[in-house]
PDB file of C-alpha atoms in Angstrom:
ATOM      1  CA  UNK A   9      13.252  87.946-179.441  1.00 53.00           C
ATOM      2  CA  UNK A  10      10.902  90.520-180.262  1.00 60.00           C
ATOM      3  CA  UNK A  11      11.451  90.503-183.758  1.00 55.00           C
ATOM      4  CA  UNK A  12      11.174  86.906-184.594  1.00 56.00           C
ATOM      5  CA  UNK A  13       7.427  87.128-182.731  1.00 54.00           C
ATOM      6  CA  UNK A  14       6.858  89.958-185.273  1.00 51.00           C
ATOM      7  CA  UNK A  15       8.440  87.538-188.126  1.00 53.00           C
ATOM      8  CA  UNK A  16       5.944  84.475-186.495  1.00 54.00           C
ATOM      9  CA  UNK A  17       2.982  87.026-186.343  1.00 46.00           C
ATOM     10  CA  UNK A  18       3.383  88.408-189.367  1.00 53.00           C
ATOM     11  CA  UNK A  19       3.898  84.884-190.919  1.00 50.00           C
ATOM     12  CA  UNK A  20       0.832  83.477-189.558  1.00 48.00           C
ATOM     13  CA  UNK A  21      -0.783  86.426-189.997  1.00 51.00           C
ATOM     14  CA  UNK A  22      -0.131  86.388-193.835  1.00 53.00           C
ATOM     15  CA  UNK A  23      -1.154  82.474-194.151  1.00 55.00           C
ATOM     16  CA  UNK A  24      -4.563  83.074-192.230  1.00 49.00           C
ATOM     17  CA  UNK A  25      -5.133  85.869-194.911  1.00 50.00           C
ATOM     18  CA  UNK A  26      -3.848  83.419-197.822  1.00 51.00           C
ATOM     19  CA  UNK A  27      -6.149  80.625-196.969  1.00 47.00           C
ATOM     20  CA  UNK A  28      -9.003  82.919-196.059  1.00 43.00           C
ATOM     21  CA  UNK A  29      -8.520  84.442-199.536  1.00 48.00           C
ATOM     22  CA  UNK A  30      -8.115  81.028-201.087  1.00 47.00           C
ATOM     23  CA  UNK A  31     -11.394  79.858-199.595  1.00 43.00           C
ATOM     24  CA  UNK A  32     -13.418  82.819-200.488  1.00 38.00           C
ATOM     25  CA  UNK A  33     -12.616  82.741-204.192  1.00 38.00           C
ATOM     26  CA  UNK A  34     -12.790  78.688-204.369  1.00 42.00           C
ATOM     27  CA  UNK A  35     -16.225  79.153-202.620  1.00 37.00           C
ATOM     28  CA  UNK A  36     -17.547  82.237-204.932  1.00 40.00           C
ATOM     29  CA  UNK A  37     -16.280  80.136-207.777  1.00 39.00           C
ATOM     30  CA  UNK A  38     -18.288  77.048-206.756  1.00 33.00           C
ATOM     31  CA  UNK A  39     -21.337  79.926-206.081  1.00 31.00           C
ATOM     32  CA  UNK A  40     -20.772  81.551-209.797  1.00 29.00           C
ATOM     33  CA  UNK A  41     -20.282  78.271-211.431  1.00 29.00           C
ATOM     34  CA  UNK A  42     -23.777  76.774-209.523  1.00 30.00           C
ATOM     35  CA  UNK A  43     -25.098  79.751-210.578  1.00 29.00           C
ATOM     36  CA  UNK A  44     -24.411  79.374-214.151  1.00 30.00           C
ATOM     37  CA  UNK A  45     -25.013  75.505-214.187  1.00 31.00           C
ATOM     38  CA  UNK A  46     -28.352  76.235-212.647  1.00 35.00           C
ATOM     39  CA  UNK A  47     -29.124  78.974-215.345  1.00 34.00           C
ATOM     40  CA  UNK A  48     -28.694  76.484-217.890  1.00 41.00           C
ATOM     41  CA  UNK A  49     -29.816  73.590-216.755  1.00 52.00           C
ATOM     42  CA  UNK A  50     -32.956  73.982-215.846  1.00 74.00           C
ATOM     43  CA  UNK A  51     -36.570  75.604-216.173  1.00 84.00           C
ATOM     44  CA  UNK A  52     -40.014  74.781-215.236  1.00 84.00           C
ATOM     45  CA  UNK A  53     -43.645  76.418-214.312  1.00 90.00           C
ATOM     46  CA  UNK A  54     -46.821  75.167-212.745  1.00 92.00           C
ATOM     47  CA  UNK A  55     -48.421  78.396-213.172  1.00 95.00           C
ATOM     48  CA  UNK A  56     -51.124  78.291-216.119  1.00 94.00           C
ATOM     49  CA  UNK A  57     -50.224  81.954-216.429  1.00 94.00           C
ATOM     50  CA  UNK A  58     -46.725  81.147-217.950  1.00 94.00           C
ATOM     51  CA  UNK A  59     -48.759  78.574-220.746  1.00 93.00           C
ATOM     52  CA  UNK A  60     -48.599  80.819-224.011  1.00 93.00           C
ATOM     53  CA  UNK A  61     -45.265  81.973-222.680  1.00 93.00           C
ATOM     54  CA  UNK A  62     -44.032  78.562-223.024  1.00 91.00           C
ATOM     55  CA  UNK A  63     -46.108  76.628-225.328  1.00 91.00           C
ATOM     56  CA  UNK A  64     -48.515  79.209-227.406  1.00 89.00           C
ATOM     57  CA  UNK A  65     -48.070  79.823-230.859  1.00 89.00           C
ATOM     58  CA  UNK A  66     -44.558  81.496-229.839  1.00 87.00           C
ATOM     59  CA  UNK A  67     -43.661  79.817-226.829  1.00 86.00           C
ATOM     60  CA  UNK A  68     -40.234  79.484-226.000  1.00 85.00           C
ATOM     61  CA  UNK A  69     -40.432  75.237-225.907  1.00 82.00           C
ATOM     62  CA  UNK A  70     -43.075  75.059-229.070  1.00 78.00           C
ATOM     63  CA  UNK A  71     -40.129  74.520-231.156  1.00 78.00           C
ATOM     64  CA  UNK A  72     -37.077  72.243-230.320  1.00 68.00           C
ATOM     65  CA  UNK A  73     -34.671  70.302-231.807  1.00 58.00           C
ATOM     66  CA  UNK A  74     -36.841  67.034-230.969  1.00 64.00           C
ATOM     67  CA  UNK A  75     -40.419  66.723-231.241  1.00 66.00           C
ATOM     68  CA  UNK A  76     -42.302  69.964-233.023  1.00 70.00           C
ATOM     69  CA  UNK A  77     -44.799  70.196-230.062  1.00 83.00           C
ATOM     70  CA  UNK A  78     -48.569  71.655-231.971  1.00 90.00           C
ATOM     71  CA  UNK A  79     -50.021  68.955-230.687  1.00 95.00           C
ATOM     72  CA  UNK A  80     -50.072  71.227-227.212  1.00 95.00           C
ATOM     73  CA  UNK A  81     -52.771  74.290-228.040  1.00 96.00           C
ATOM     74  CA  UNK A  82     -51.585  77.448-228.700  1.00 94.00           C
ATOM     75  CA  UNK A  83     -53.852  79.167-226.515  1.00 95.00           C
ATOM     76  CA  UNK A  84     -56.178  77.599-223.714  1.00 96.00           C
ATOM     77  CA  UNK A  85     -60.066  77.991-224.350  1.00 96.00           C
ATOM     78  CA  UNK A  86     -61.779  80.762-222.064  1.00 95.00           C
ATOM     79  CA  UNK A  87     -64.172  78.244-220.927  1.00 97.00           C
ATOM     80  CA  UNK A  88     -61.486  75.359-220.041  1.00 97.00           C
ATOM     81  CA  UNK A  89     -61.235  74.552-216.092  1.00 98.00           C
ATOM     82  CA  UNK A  90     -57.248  73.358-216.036  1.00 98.00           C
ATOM     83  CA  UNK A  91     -56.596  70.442-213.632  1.00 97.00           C
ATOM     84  CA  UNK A  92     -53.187  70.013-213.929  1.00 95.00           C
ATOM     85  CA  UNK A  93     -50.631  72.331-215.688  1.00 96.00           C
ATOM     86  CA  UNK A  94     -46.679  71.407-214.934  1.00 92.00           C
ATOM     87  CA  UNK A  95     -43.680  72.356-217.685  1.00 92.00           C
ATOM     88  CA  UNK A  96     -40.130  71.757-217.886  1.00 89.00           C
ATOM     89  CA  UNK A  97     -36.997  72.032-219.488  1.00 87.00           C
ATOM     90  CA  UNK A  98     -33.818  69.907-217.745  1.00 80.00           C
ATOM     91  CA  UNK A  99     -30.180  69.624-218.795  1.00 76.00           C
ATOM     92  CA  UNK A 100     -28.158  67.723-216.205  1.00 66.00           C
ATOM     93  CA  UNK A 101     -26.749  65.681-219.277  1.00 70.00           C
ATOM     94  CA  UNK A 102     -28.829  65.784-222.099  1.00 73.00           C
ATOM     95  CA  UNK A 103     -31.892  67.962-222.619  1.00 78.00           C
ATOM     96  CA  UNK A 104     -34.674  66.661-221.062  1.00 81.00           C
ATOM     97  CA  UNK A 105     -38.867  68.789-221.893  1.00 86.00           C
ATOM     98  CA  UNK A 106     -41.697  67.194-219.856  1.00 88.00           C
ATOM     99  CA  UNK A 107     -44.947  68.984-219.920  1.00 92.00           C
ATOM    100  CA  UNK A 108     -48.552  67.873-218.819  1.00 95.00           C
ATOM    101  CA  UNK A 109     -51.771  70.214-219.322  1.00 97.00           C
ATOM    102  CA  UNK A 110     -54.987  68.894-218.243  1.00 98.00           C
ATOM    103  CA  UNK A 111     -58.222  70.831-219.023  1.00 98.00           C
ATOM    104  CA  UNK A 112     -62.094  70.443-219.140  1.00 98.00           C
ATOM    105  CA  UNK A 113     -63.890  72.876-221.299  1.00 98.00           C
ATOM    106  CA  UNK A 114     -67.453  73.513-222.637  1.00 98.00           C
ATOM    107  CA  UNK A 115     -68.986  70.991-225.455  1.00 97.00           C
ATOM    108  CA  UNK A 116     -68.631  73.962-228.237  1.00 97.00           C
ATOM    109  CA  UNK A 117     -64.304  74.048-227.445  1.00 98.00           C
ATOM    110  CA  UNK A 118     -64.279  70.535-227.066  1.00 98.00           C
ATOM    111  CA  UNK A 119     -65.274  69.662-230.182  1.00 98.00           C
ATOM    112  CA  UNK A 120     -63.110  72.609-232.102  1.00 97.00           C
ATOM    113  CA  UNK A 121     -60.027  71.080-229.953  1.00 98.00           C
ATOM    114  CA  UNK A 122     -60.353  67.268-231.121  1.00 98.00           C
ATOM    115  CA  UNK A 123     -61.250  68.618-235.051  1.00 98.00           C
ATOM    116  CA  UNK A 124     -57.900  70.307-234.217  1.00 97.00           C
ATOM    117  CA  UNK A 125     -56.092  67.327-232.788  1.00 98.00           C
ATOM    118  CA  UNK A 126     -57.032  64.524-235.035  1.00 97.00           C
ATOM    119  CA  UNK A 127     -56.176  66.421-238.620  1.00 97.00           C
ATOM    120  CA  UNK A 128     -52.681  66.151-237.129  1.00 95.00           C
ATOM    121  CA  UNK A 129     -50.755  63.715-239.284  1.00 93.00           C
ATOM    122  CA  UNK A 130     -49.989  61.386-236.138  1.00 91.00           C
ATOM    123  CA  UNK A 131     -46.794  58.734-236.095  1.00 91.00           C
ATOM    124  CA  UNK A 132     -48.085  55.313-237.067  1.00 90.00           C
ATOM    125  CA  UNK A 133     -45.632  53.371-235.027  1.00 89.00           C
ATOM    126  CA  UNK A 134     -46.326  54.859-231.392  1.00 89.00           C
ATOM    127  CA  UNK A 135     -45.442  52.099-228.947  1.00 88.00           C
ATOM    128  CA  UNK A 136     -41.789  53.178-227.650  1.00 85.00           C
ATOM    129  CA  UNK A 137     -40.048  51.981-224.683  1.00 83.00           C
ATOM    130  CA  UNK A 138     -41.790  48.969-223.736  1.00 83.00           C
ATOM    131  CA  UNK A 139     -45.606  50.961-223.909  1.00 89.00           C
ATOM    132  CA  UNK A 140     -48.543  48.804-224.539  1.00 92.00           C
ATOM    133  CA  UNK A 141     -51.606  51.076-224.664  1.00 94.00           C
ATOM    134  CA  UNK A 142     -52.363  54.838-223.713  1.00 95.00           C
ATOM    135  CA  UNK A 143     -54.913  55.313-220.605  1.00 95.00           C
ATOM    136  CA  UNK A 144     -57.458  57.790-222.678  1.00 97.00           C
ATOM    137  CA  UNK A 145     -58.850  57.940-225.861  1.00 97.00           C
ATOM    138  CA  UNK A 146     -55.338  58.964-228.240  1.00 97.00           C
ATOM    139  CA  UNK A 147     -56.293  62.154-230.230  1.00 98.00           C
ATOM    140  CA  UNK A 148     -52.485  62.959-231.526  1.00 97.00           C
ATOM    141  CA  UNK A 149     -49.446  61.286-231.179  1.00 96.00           C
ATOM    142  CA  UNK A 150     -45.669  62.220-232.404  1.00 93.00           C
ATOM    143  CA  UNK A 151     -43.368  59.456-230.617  1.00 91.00           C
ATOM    144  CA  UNK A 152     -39.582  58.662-231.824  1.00 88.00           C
ATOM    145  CA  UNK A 153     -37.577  55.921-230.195  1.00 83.00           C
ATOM    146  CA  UNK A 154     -34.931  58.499-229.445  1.00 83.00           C
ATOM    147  CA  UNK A 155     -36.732  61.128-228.652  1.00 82.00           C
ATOM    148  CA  UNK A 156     -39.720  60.362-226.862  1.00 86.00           C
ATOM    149  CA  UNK A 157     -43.251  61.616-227.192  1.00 88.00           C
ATOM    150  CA  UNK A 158     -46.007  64.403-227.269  1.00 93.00           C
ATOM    151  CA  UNK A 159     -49.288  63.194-227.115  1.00 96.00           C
ATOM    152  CA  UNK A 160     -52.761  64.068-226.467  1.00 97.00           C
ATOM    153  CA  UNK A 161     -55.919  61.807-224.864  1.00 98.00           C
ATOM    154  CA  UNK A 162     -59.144  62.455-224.216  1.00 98.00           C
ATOM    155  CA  UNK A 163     -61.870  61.607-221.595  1.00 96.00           C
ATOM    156  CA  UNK A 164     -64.816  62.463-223.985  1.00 92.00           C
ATOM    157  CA  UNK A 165     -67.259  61.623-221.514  1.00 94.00           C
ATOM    158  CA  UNK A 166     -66.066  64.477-219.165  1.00 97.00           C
ATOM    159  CA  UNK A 167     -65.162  66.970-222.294  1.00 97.00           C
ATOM    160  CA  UNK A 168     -61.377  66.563-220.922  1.00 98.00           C
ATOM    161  CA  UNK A 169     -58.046  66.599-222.642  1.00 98.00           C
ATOM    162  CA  UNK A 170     -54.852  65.447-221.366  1.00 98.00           C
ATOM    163  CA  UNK A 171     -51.710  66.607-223.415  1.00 97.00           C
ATOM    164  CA  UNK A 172     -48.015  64.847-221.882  1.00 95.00           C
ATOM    165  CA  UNK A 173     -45.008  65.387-224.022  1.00 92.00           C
ATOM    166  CA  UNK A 174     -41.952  63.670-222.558  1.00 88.00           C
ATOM    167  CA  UNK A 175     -38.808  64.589-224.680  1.00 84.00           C
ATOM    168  CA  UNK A 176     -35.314  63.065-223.947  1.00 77.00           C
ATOM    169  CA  UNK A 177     -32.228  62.919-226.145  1.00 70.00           C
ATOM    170  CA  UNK A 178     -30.755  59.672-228.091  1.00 60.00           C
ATOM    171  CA  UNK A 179     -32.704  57.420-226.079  1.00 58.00           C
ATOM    172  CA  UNK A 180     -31.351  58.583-222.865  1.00 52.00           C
ATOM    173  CA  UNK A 181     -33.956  60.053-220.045  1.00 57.00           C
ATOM    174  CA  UNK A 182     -31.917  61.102-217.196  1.00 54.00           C
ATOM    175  CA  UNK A 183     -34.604  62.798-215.166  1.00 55.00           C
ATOM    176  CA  UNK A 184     -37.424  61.468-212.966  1.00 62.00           C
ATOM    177  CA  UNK A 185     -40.762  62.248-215.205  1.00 62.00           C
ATOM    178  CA  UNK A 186     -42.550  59.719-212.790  1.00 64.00           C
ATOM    179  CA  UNK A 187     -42.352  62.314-210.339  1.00 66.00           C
ATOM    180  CA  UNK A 188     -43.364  65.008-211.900  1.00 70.00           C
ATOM    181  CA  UNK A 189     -46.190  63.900-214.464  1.00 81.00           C
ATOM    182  CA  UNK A 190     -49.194  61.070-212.888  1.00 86.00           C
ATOM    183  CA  UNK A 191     -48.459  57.904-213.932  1.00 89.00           C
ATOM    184  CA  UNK A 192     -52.171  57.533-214.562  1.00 93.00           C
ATOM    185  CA  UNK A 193     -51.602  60.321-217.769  1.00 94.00           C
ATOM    186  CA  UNK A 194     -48.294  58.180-218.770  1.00 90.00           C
ATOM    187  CA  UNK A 195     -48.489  55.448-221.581  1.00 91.00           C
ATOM    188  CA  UNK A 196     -48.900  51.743-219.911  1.00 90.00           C
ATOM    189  CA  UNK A 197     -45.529  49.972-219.904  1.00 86.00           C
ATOM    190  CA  UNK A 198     -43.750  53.217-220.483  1.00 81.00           C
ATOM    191  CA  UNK A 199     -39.995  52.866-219.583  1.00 75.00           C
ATOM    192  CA  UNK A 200     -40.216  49.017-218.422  1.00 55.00           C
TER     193      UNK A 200
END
C-alpha cells in the first residue's frame, strides 16, 4: 500500500510540475513574443524634445518608403511657442506615421518658414479620400491616394503653422488618427 501512494504522489507530483512548467514557458512565450510585437509595432512622442530626433534633417521618420516628409521643418525656430506636438509610427498591419506640430513664432521666422514651404513643388491633385477643403491657409501639400498626406496650413493672422502628415499603406489606415490628431487640423471630408 505504501508504495502505490509513493507511485500516486510521485505521479501527481510529476504532472503538477509538467503543467506548471508548461504554463510558465507558454506564458514567457506569450511575454517574449508581446514583447517583440510591441518593439516593432509601434513608436510615438509628445515630447517637443524628441522633434529633430524624429523629424530634423536626420530624423529617424524624415525619410520613409511613403511620403518624403520636408514639408515638416528640420529644426523648430527659437522663437516658436509649440501648441501641439504628437508623432507616431504604428504597425498592427501595415505601417501606419501620423504626426501633428503646431507652432506660433515671431513675424521674422514666420515669414522665412512660408518662403520655405511654398517653393516646395506641392501635388496638384490633393483631394484624397472624400476631402473637400483644408481648415487653414495650405502652404505645402504631398497627398497620394495610397499613401496619404503631409501637409502644412497656416493661420497667418496669428503667425501659426500647423504641419499633419497622415501616412498609411495601399489605401489601408488601420489606426485611429481621429484620436490622436484634432479633427479641426484634419482635411474636411477626410475619410468619409
Amino acid at each position: 500500500m505504501q508504495r502505490k501512494k509513493k507511485i500516486t504522489l510521485i505521479v501527481v507530483t510529476g504532472t503538477m510540475g509538467a503543467v506548471l512548467f508548461a504554463a510558465l514557458v507558454f506564458l514567457g512565450g506569450i511575454c517574449s513574443y508581446h514583447h517583440l510585437w510591441k518593439a516593432d509595432s509601434g513608436d510615438w512622442t509628445t515630447d517637443i524634445g524628441d522633434y529633430e530626433e524624429y523629424l530634423g534633417e536626420d530624423g529617424k521618420y524624415k525619410e520613409h518608403l511613403f511620403l518624403y516628409n520636408d514639408i515638416f521643418p528640420d529644426t523648430i525656430p527659437a522663437s516658436a511657442k509649440v501648441e501641439e506636438f504628437y508623432y507616431s509610427y504604428d504597425n498592427p498591419e501595415n505601417p501606419c506615421y501620423l504626426g501633428c506640430l503646431v507652432y506660433a513664432c515671431e513675424e521674422e521666422d514666420y515669414q522665412r518658414e512660408y518662403d520655405r514651404l511654398k517653393k516646395i513643388d506641392s501635388s496638384e491633385e490633393y483631394y484624397i479620400h472624400g476631402a473637400t477643403k483644408f481648415p487653414y491657409e495650405l502652404c505645402a501639400v504631398y497627398a497620394d491616394e495610397d499613401y496619404g498626406y503631409v501637409y502644412a496650413m497656416t493661420d497667418p493672422g496669428k503667425n501659426k503653422f500647423i504641419y499633419v502628415e497622415l501616412q498609411f499603406c495601399d489605401s489601408f489606415v488601420d489606426v485611429e488618427y481621429g484620436k490622436r490628431i484634432d479633427e479641426k487640423y484634419l482635411p474636411v471630408g477626410f475619410g468619409g
